[in-house]
Coordinates of N, CA and C in Angstrom, one line a residue:
M6 N -9.2 7.2 18.3 CA -9.7 6.1 18.5 C -9.2 5.2 20.1
S7 N -10.1 5.2 20.9 CA -9.6 4.9 21.6 C -9.5 3.1 22.1
R8 N -9.4 2.0 22.7 CA -9.4 0.5 22.5 C -11.0 0.0 23.4
A9 N -11.5 1.3 24.5 CA -12.7 1.4 24.0 C -13.7 1.7 23.1
W10 N -13.5 2.1 21.5 CA -14.3 1.8 20.5 C -14.1 0.2 20.2
S11 N -12.8 0.1 20.2 CA -12.3 -1.1 19.0 C -13.3 -2.2 19.8
Q12 N -13.0 -2.3 21.5 CA -13.9 -3.4 22.5 C -15.0 -3.1 21.9
R13 N -15.7 -2.5 22.0 CA -17.2 -2.0 21.5 C -17.4 -2.8 19.7
A14 N -16.7 -2.4 19.1 CA -17.1 -3.0 17.8 C -16.5 -4.7 17.8
E15 N -15.9 -4.8 18.6 CA -15.1 -6.0 18.5 C -14.9 -7.2 19.8
P16 N -15.5 -7.4 20.2 CA -15.0 -7.6 21.2 C -14.1 -8.5 22.0
Q17 N -12.9 -8.6 22.6 CA -11.8 -9.1 23.0 C -11.6 -10.7 22.3
T18 N -12.9 -11.4 22.3 CA -13.1 -12.7 22.2 C -12.5 -13.2 20.7
V19 N -13.1 -12.3 19.7 CA -12.8 -12.7 18.4 C -11.7 -12.2 18.5
H20 N -10.4 -11.9 19.1 CA -9.0 -12.2 18.3 C -8.3 -12.7 19.2
T21 N -8.7 -13.8 20.2 CA -8.1 -14.6 20.9 C -8.0 -16.1 20.0
L22 N -6.7 -16.2 19.4 CA -6.9 -17.6 18.4 C -7.2 -19.1 19.3
P23 N -7.8 -20.2 18.7 CA -8.0 -20.8 19.1 C -6.6 -21.8 19.9
R24 N -7.2 -22.4 20.7 CA -5.9 -23.2 22.1 C -5.3 -24.2 21.4
T25 N -4.6 -24.4 20.6 CA -4.1 -25.5 19.4 C -2.7 -25.0 20.0
P26 N -2.1 -26.7 19.9 CA 0.0 -26.6 19.7 C 0.6 -25.8 18.8
Y27 N -0.1 -25.5 17.7 CA 0.1 -24.8 16.7 C 0.5 -23.3 17.3
A28 N -0.8 -22.6 18.1 CA -0.5 -21.0 18.6 C 0.5 -20.4 19.4
E29 N 1.1 -22.1 20.1 CA 2.2 -21.4 21.0 C 3.7 -21.6 19.8
L30 N 3.4 -21.8 19.0 CA 4.3 -22.3 17.7 C 5.3 -20.7 17.4
D31 N 6.7 -21.2 17.3 CA 7.3 -19.8 17.3 C 7.4 -19.7 15.6
A32 N 6.9 -18.6 15.5 CA 6.6 -18.2 14.4 C 8.0 -17.9 13.5
A33 N 9.3 -17.6 13.5 CA 10.3 -18.0 12.6 C 11.0 -19.6 12.5
S34 N 10.2 -20.2 13.2 CA 10.4 -21.9 13.3 C 9.6 -22.1 12.0
L35 N 7.9 -21.6 12.1 CA 7.0 -22.7 11.2 C 7.7 -21.7 10.0
S36 N 7.7 -20.3 10.0 CA 8.7 -19.6 9.1 C 9.4 -20.7 7.8
R37 N 10.7 -21.2 8.4 CA 11.7 -21.7 8.3 C 11.2 -23.6 7.8
K38 N 9.8 -23.9 8.7 CA 9.5 -24.6 7.7 C 8.7 -24.8 7.1
L39 N 8.0 -23.5 6.9 CA 7.3 -23.5 5.5 C 8.5 -23.5 4.3
K40 N 9.2 -22.6 4.4 CA 10.7 -22.1 3.6 C 10.8 -23.7 3.4
A41 N 11.4 -24.9 4.2 CA 11.8 -26.4 3.8 C 10.3 -27.2 3.1
A42 N 9.3 -26.9 3.5 CA 7.8 -27.7 2.9 C 8.4 -28.9 3.5
A43 N 8.1 -28.7 5.3 CA 8.3 -29.4 5.9 C 7.2 -30.2 6.1
P44 N 6.6 -31.9 6.3 CA 5.2 -32.1 6.5 C 4.4 -31.4 7.7
Q45 N 3.5 -30.9 7.6 CA 1.8 -29.8 8.3 C 2.7 -28.8 8.6
A46 N 3.3 -27.9 7.9 CA 3.3 -27.1 7.8 C 2.7 -26.1 7.5
A47 N 1.9 -26.3 6.4 CA 1.4 -25.7 5.9 C -0.4 -25.8 7.1
A48 N -0.5 -26.7 7.6 CA -1.7 -26.8 8.5 C -1.4 -26.0 9.5
E49 N 0.2 -26.3 10.3 CA -0.2 -24.9 10.9 C 0.2 -23.8 10.6
L50 N 0.2 -23.7 9.5 CA 0.3 -21.7 9.0 C -1.4 -21.5 9.1
W51 N -2.5 -22.5 8.6 CA -3.3 -22.2 8.5 C -4.3 -22.1 10.1
E52 N -3.8 -23.1 11.1 CA -4.1 -22.9 12.3 C -3.6 -21.7 13.1
R53 N -3.0 -21.4 12.6 CA -2.0 -20.4 13.6 C -2.6 -18.8 13.3
Y54 N -2.7 -18.6 11.8 CA -3.9 -17.9 11.8 C -4.9 -17.5 10.3
S55 N -5.4 -18.2 10.2 CA -7.0 -18.3 9.6 C -7.6 -17.5 10.2
V56 N -8.0 -17.6 11.5 CA -8.8 -17.3 12.5 C -8.7 -15.5 11.8
R57 N -7.4 -15.2 12.2 CA -7.4 -13.3 12.3 C -7.8 -13.2 10.7
V58 N -7.3 -13.9 9.6 CA -7.2 -13.2 8.4 C -8.8 -13.9 8.3
R59 N -10.0 -14.6 8.4 CA -11.3 -15.0 7.9 C -12.0 -13.7 9.0
A60 N -11.3 -12.8 10.1 CA -12.1 -12.3 10.9 C -11.8 -10.7 9.5
L61 N -10.7 -10.4 9.7 CA -10.0 -9.4 8.8 C -11.2 -9.3 7.2
I62 N -11.0 -9.9 7.0 CA -11.6 -9.8 5.3 C -13.1 -10.0 6.0
R63 N -14.1 -10.6 7.2 CA -15.5 -10.1 7.4 C -15.8 -8.7 7.7
R64 N -14.7 -8.1 8.7 CA -14.9 -6.5 9.0 C -14.5 -5.3 7.7
T65 N -14.0 -6.5 6.6 CA -13.9 -5.3 5.7 C -14.7 -5.8 5.1
L66 N -15.0 -6.8 4.6 CA -16.5 -6.4 3.7 C -17.5 -7.2 4.0
G67 N -17.7 -7.9 4.7 CA -19.0 -8.5 5.1 C -19.3 -9.8 5.4
A68 N -20.4 -10.1 5.7 CA -20.1 -11.8 5.4 C -21.0 -12.0 4.3
C69 N -19.8 -12.2 3.4 CA -20.8 -12.1 1.9 C -20.0 -13.8 1.8
D70 N -20.9 -13.8 0.2 CA -20.6 -15.6 -0.2 C -18.6 -15.5 -0.9
E71 N -18.2 -14.0 -0.9 CA -16.7 -14.0 -1.4 C -15.7 -14.5 0.0
V72 N -16.3 -14.4 1.8 CA -15.1 -14.6 2.5 C -14.4 -16.1 2.1
D73 N -14.9 -17.2 2.5 CA -14.1 -18.0 2.1 C -13.1 -18.4 0.9
D74 N -13.8 -18.0 -0.3 CA -12.4 -18.3 -1.2 C -11.0 -16.8 -1.4
L75 N -11.5 -15.9 -0.6 CA -11.1 -14.6 -0.4 C -9.9 -15.6 0.4
V76 N -10.0 -16.1 1.7 CA -9.1 -17.0 2.3 C -8.2 -17.7 2.4
Q77 N -8.8 -18.5 1.6 CA -8.3 -19.5 0.6 C -7.1 -19.2 -0.2
D78 N -7.4 -17.7 -0.9 CA -6.4 -16.9 -1.5 C -5.5 -16.9 -0.9
V79 N -5.7 -15.9 0.7 CA -4.4 -16.0 1.2 C -3.8 -16.3 1.1
F80 N -4.1 -18.1 1.6 CA -3.2 -18.8 2.3 C -2.1 -19.7 0.7
V81 N -2.9 -19.3 -0.1 CA -2.5 -20.4 -1.1 C -1.3 -19.5 -1.5
A82 N -1.3 -17.9 -1.4 CA -0.6 -16.8 -1.9 C 0.6 -17.1 -0.5
A83 N 0.0 -17.6 0.6 CA 1.7 -17.4 1.6 C 2.1 -18.6 1.4
F84 N 1.6 -19.7 0.2 CA 2.6 -20.6 0.8 C 3.6 -20.7 -0.7
K85 N 2.8 -20.0 -1.3 CA 3.4 -19.9 -2.8 C 4.6 -19.2 -2.4
D86 N 5.0 -17.9 -1.9 CA 5.4 -17.0 -2.0 C 6.5 -16.5 -0.2
V87 N 6.4 -17.5 0.4 CA 7.0 -17.7 2.1 C 8.7 -17.3 1.7
H88 N 9.0 -18.1 0.5 CA 10.4 -17.9 0.5 C 11.1 -16.8 0.0
R89 N 10.2 -15.4 0.1 CA 10.3 -14.4 -0.1 C 10.5 -13.7 1.0
L90 N 10.0 -14.2 1.8 CA 10.0 -13.5 3.3 C 11.3 -13.7 3.9
R91 N 12.1 -12.2 3.8 CA 13.6 -12.6 4.5 C 13.6 -12.1 6.2
D92 N 12.5 -11.7 6.8 CA 12.9 -12.2 8.2 C 11.9 -12.9 8.4
D93 N 11.8 -14.2 9.5 CA 11.5 -15.5 9.5 C 10.8 -14.4 10.9
H94 N 11.0 -13.8 11.6 CA 10.5 -13.4 12.5 C 9.1 -12.6 12.3
A95 N 9.0 -12.1 11.1 CA 7.5 -11.2 10.4 C 6.7 -12.2 10.1
L96 N 6.2 -13.2 10.2 CA 5.3 -13.5 9.3 C 4.3 -13.9 9.8
Q97 N 3.7 -13.4 10.8 CA 2.4 -12.4 11.2 C 2.0 -11.2 10.1
G98 N 3.1 -10.7 10.0 CA 3.1 -9.4 9.0 C 2.8 -10.1 7.8
F99 N 4.1 -10.7 6.9 CA 3.8 -11.4 5.7 C 2.3 -11.4 5.5
V100 N 1.5 -12.2 6.3 CA 0.2 -12.6 5.9 C -0.7 -11.7 6.3
L101 N -0.8 -10.9 6.6 CA -1.7 -10.1 7.3 C -1.4 -8.5 5.9
G102 N -0.2 -9.2 5.2 CA 0.2 -7.7 4.3 C -0.4 -8.1 2.3
I103 N -0.2 -9.9 3.0 CA -1.8 -11.0 1.8 C -2.6 -10.4 1.4
A104 N -3.1 -11.1 2.9 CA -4.4 -10.4 3.0 C -5.3 -9.0 2.9
T105 N -4.4 -8.1 3.3 CA -5.2 -6.6 2.6 C -4.1 -6.2 1.4
H106 N -3.5 -7.1 0.4 CA -3.5 -7.1 -0.6 C -4.8 -7.9 -1.4
V107 N -5.2 -9.0 -1.2 CA -6.4 -9.5 -1.8 C -7.6 -8.5 -0.7
L108 N -7.5 -8.0 -0.3 CA -9.1 -7.2 0.5 C -9.0 -5.7 -0.7
R109 N -7.7 -5.7 -1.1 CA -7.7 -3.8 -2.0 C -7.8 -4.6 -3.0
S110 N -7.9 -5.3 -4.2 CA -8.2 -6.0 -5.2 C -10.4 -6.5 -5.1
A111 N -10.3 -7.1 -4.2 CA -11.9 -7.4 -3.4 C -12.4 -6.0 -3.8
L112 N -11.7 -4.9 -3.3 CA -12.6 -3.7 -2.8 C -12.3 -2.8 -4.1
R113 N -11.7 -3.2 -5.2 CA -12.0 -2.2 -6.4 C -12.5 -3.3 -7.2
Q114 N -12.6 -4.7 -7.3 CA -13.5 -5.3 -8.1 C -14.9 -4.9 -7.8
R115 N -15.4 -4.9 -6.9 CA -16.5 -5.1 -6.4 C -17.3 -3.4 -6.9
G116 N -16.5 -2.9 -6.4 CA -16.8 -1.3 -6.8 C -17.6 -0.6 -5.9
R117 N -17.3 -1.4 -4.7 CA -18.8 -0.9 -3.9 C -18.2 -0.5 -2.6
R118 N -18.3 -0.6 -1.3 CA -17.7 -0.4 -0.2 C -18.9 -0.7 0.7
K119 N -18.6 -2.1 1.4 CA -19.7 -2.5 2.1 C -18.6 -2.6 3.8
M120 N -19.1 -2.5 4.1 CA -18.8 -2.9 6.1 C -19.7 -3.5 6.3
V121 N -19.0 -5.0 7.5 CA -19.4 -5.9 8.3 C -20.7 -5.0 8.9
E122 N -21.6 -5.5 9.3 CA -22.1 -5.4 10.0 C -21.9 -5.8 11.0
L123 N -21.8 -5.4 12.8 CA -21.2 -6.4 13.9 C -22.8 -6.5 14.6
S124 N -23.5 -7.9 14.0 CA -25.3 -8.3 14.8 C -24.7 -8.5 15.9
E125 N -25.3 -8.7 16.6 CA -25.2 -9.9 17.7 C -24.6 -11.1 17.1
A126 N -25.4 -11.8 16.6 CA -25.4 -13.0 16.0 C -24.0 -13.4 15.2
D127 N -23.2 -12.2 14.8 CA -22.0 -12.7 14.4 C -21.0 -12.1 15.7
H128 N -20.9 -11.4 16.7 CA -20.5 -10.7 17.2 C -21.0 -10.5 18.5
P129 N -21.3 -11.0 19.3 CA -21.7 -10.7 20.6 C -20.8 -9.6 21.2
T130 N -22.4 -8.9 22.1 CA -22.0 -7.6 22.9 C -21.6 -7.9 24.2
T131 N -21.4 -7.1 25.4 CA -21.4 -7.2 26.1 C -22.9 -6.2 26.8
S132 N -23.0 -5.9 26.0 CA -23.6 -4.5 26.1 C -24.8 -4.6 25.3
P133 N -25.9 -4.4 26.4 CA -26.8 -4.9 25.9 C -27.6 -3.0 25.2
N134 N -26.9 -2.0 25.7 CA -27.2 -0.7 24.9 C -27.6 -0.5 23.6
P135 N -29.5 -0.2 23.5 CA -29.6 -0.3 22.0 C -29.3 1.0 21.9
E136 N -28.9 2.2 22.2 CA -28.3 2.9 21.8 C -26.8 3.7 21.1
A137 N -26.1 2.4 21.6 CA -24.9 2.1 21.6 C -24.7 1.4 20.4
Q138 N -25.5 1.0 20.0 CA -25.7 -0.5 18.9 C -26.1 0.0 17.6
R139 N -27.0 1.4 17.8 CA -27.6 2.5 16.8 C -25.8 3.1 16.6
A140 N -25.7 3.5 17.5 CA -24.1 4.4 16.7 C -23.4 4.0 16.1
L141 N -23.1 2.5 16.3 CA -22.1 1.4 16.2 C -22.5 1.2 14.6
R142 N -24.0 1.3 14.7 CA -24.1 0.8 13.0 C -24.4 1.9 12.3
R143 N -24.2 3.4 12.6 CA -24.0 4.6 12.4 C -22.3 5.0 12.0
L144 N -21.8 4.5 12.8 CA -20.4 4.6 12.5 C -20.1 3.7 11.8
Q145 N -20.3 2.2 11.0 CA -19.9 1.7 10.2 C -20.6 1.6 8.8
A146 N -21.8 3.0 8.4 CA -22.2 3.4 7.6 C -21.5 4.1 6.9
L147 N -20.8 5.4 8.1 CA -19.8 6.1 7.9 C -18.7 5.8 7.2
L148 N -18.1 4.3 7.7 CA -17.0 3.8 7.0 C -16.9 3.3 6.1
E149 N -17.9 3.1 5.4 CA -18.5 2.9 4.2 C -17.7 3.9 3.1
T150 N -18.3 5.3 3.7 CA -17.9 5.9 2.2 C -16.2 6.8 2.6
L151 N -15.8 5.6 3.2 CA -14.5 5.8 3.0 C -13.4 5.3 1.4
S152 N -12.5 5.3 1.3 CA -11.9 4.7 -0.5 C -11.7 3.1 0.3
P153 N -11.2 2.4 -0.6 CA -10.7 1.1 0.1 C -9.6 1.5 1.1
D154 N -8.4 2.1 0.8 CA -6.9 2.0 1.2 C -7.4 2.7 2.1
L155 N -8.6 3.8 2.7 CA -8.6 4.7 3.9 C -9.5 4.0 5.0
R156 N -10.3 2.9 4.4 CA -10.5 2.0 5.1 C -10.0 0.6 6.1
L157 N -8.6 0.3 5.1 CA -8.8 -0.7 5.3 C -7.4 -0.3 6.6
V158 N -6.9 0.8 5.9 CA -5.9 1.2 7.5 C -6.8 2.0 8.4
F159 N -7.6 2.1 8.3 CA -8.7 2.4 9.5 C -8.7 1.0 10.3
V160 N -9.4 -0.1 9.5 CA -9.4 -1.2 10.2 C -8.9 -1.4 10.8
L161 N -7.4 -2.1 9.9 CA -6.1 -2.4 10.9 C -5.4 -1.9 11.7
R162 N -5.8 -0.8 12.1 CA -5.8 0.0 13.5 C -6.2 -0.2 14.7
H163 N -7.8 0.5 14.2 CA -8.9 0.8 15.2 C -9.6 -0.6 15.5
V164 N -9.1 -1.3 14.6 CA -10.2 -2.9 14.5 C -9.6 -3.8 15.2
E165 N -8.4 -4.0 14.3 CA -7.3 -4.8 14.1 C -6.2 -4.8 15.6
Q166 N -6.3 -3.8 15.7 CA -5.4 -3.1 16.7 C -3.8 -3.6 16.8
L167 N -3.5 -3.7 15.6 CA -2.4 -3.6 15.2 C -1.2 -2.2 15.4
E168 N 0.1 -1.9 15.8 CA 1.0 -1.1 15.3 C 1.2 -0.5 14.6
L169 N 1.1 0.7 14.7 CA 1.8 1.6 13.1 C 2.5 1.1 12.4
T170 N 3.7 0.6 12.6 CA 4.3 -0.4 11.6 C 4.3 -1.3 11.5
Q171 N 3.0 -2.3 12.3 CA 2.8 -3.3 11.6 C 1.5 -2.9 10.5
V172 N 0.9 -1.7 10.4 CA 0.2 -1.3 9.9 C 0.7 -0.9 8.5
A173 N 2.0 0.0 8.4 CA 2.7 -0.1 7.4 C 3.1 -1.2 7.2
E174 N 3.9 -1.9 7.3 CA 4.0 -3.1 6.9 C 2.4 -4.0 5.9
A175 N 1.7 -4.1 6.3 CA 0.8 -5.2 5.8 C 0.5 -3.6 4.6
M176 N 0.1 -2.7 4.9 CA 0.0 -1.8 3.1 C 1.0 -1.5 2.7
K177 N 2.2 -1.8 3.2 CA 3.2 -1.7 2.0 C 3.2 0.4 1.8
W178 N 3.4 0.7 2.7 CA 3.6 2.0 3.4 C 4.7 2.4 4.1
S179 N 5.1 3.8 4.1 CA 6.4 3.9 4.6 C 5.2 4.1 5.8
L180 N 6.4 4.2 6.9 CA 5.6 5.0 8.5 C 4.9 6.4 8.4
A181 N 5.4 7.4 7.8 CA 4.9 8.9 7.3 C 3.6 8.6 6.1
T182 N 3.7 7.9 5.5 CA 2.4 8.1 4.9 C 1.4 7.0 5.1
T183 N 1.7 6.1 6.1 CA 0.7 5.2 6.8 C -0.2 6.6 8.3
K184 N 1.1 7.0 8.9 CA 0.5 8.0 9.6 C -0.4 9.3 9.1
R185 N -0.1 9.6 8.0 CA -0.8 10.5 7.1 C -2.0 10.1 6.6
R186 N -2.2 9.0 6.3 CA -3.7 8.3 5.3 C -4.7 8.1 6.8
L187 N -3.9 7.5 8.0 CA -4.5 7.1 9.3 C -5.2 8.2 9.4
A188 N -4.3 9.4 9.4 CA -4.9 10.6 10.3 C -6.0 11.2 9.5
R189 N -6.4 11.1 7.8 CA -7.0 11.2 7.2 C -8.4 10.6 7.3
A190 N -7.9 9.6 7.4 CA -9.2 8.8 7.7 C -9.6 9.2 9.1
R191 N -9.6 9.6 10.4 CA -10.3 9.3 11.9 C -10.4 10.7 11.1
G192 N -9.9 12.1 10.6 CA -10.1 12.8 10.2 C -11.9 13.1 9.5
L193 N -11.9 12.1 8.7 CA -12.8 11.6 7.8 C -14.3 11.4 8.6
V194 N -13.7 10.9 9.3 CA -14.8 9.7 10.6 C -15.3 10.8 11.3
F195 N -14.3 11.6 11.9 CA -14.8 12.6 13.0 C -15.6 13.7 11.8
E196 N -15.0 14.0 11.3 CA -16.0 15.3 10.5 C -16.7 14.6 10.3
R197 N -17.8 13.9 9.5 CA -18.6 14.0 8.9 C -20.1 13.2 10.1
A198 N -18.8 12.5 10.9 CA -19.9 12.4 12.7 C -20.5 13.6 13.3
Q199 N -19.9 14.6 13.0 CA -20.1 15.8 13.5 C -22.0 15.9 12.9
R200 N -22.3 15.4 12.1 CA -23.8 15.8 11.2 C -24.6 15.0 12.3
D201 N -24.4 13.9 13.1 CA -25.0 13.1 13.6 C -24.6 13.1 15.4
A202 N -25.9 13.5 16.2 CA -25.0 13.8 17.5 C -24.7 12.6 18.2
L203 N -25.9 11.1 17.8 CA -25.6 10.4 18.8 C -24.1 9.3 18.2
L204 N -23.4 9.6 16.9 CA -22.8 9.0 16.4 C -21.0 9.8 17.6
C205 N -21.6 11.4 17.0 CA -20.8 11.7 17.9 C -20.1 11.5 19.2
A206 N -21.9 11.8 19.8 CA -21.4 11.3 22.0 C -20.6 10.1 21.7
F207 N -21.0 9.5 20.6 CA -19.9 7.8 20.8 C -18.7 8.0 20.7
L208 N -18.3 8.5 19.6 CA -16.6 8.0 19.4 C -16.4 9.4 20.6
A209 N -17.6 10.1 20.9 CA -16.6 11.3 22.0 C -15.9 10.5 22.9
E210 N -16.9 9.6 23.8 CA -17.3 8.7 24.6 C -15.5 7.5 24.3
G211 N -15.4 7.2 23.4 CA -14.8 6.4 22.9 C -13.5 6.3 23.3
D212 N -13.1 8.0 22.9 CA -12.0 8.6 23.2 C -11.8 9.2 24.4
E213 N -12.4 8.9 25.7 CA -12.0 9.7 26.5 C -10.8 8.5 27.4
P214 N -9.9 9.3 28.3 CA -9.3 7.9 29.0 C -9.7 6.9 29.4

């Protein structure tokens, strides 16, 4: 799946953190401050990663009542367990790994698979093409049929645009397992898309160089 599909599903502005002093703070420095329980360290962690964590949860679960509580759960766990982080430079992966664990639990507890609908209200699009919007909604419905792990690995890689090594770290899998399950998720998406001419054309266009 190319970056073109990701840009359609999630405009680049969604990924941009607010311009605050915290956004420029070195992750390793912040990690050390958290471990030392330095004043304002918790606020800095929130400012640095809360936008991305919230977006990941919304993209996976949808705009549900659980989002705020789950975001809080992620940061409570991060503050509590940061002392376990061995590589201070890996703070982002540590936070996203906790978010992934929280999402897995939420998906399994809910017993249903619900993907966020990227409505114009939540995610403004640069393309008013109604056909593309219909195809995107059908793709999202298809993603609802994936298992929690396959959906998460797909979202982390193709929506969040994480590197494979970062996806593996977040999912706590080996790189080989990550590649295998991502291939499985992609395969299922494309296999099931074959039943829908509009969606098939949409995905084929997204895979063009």
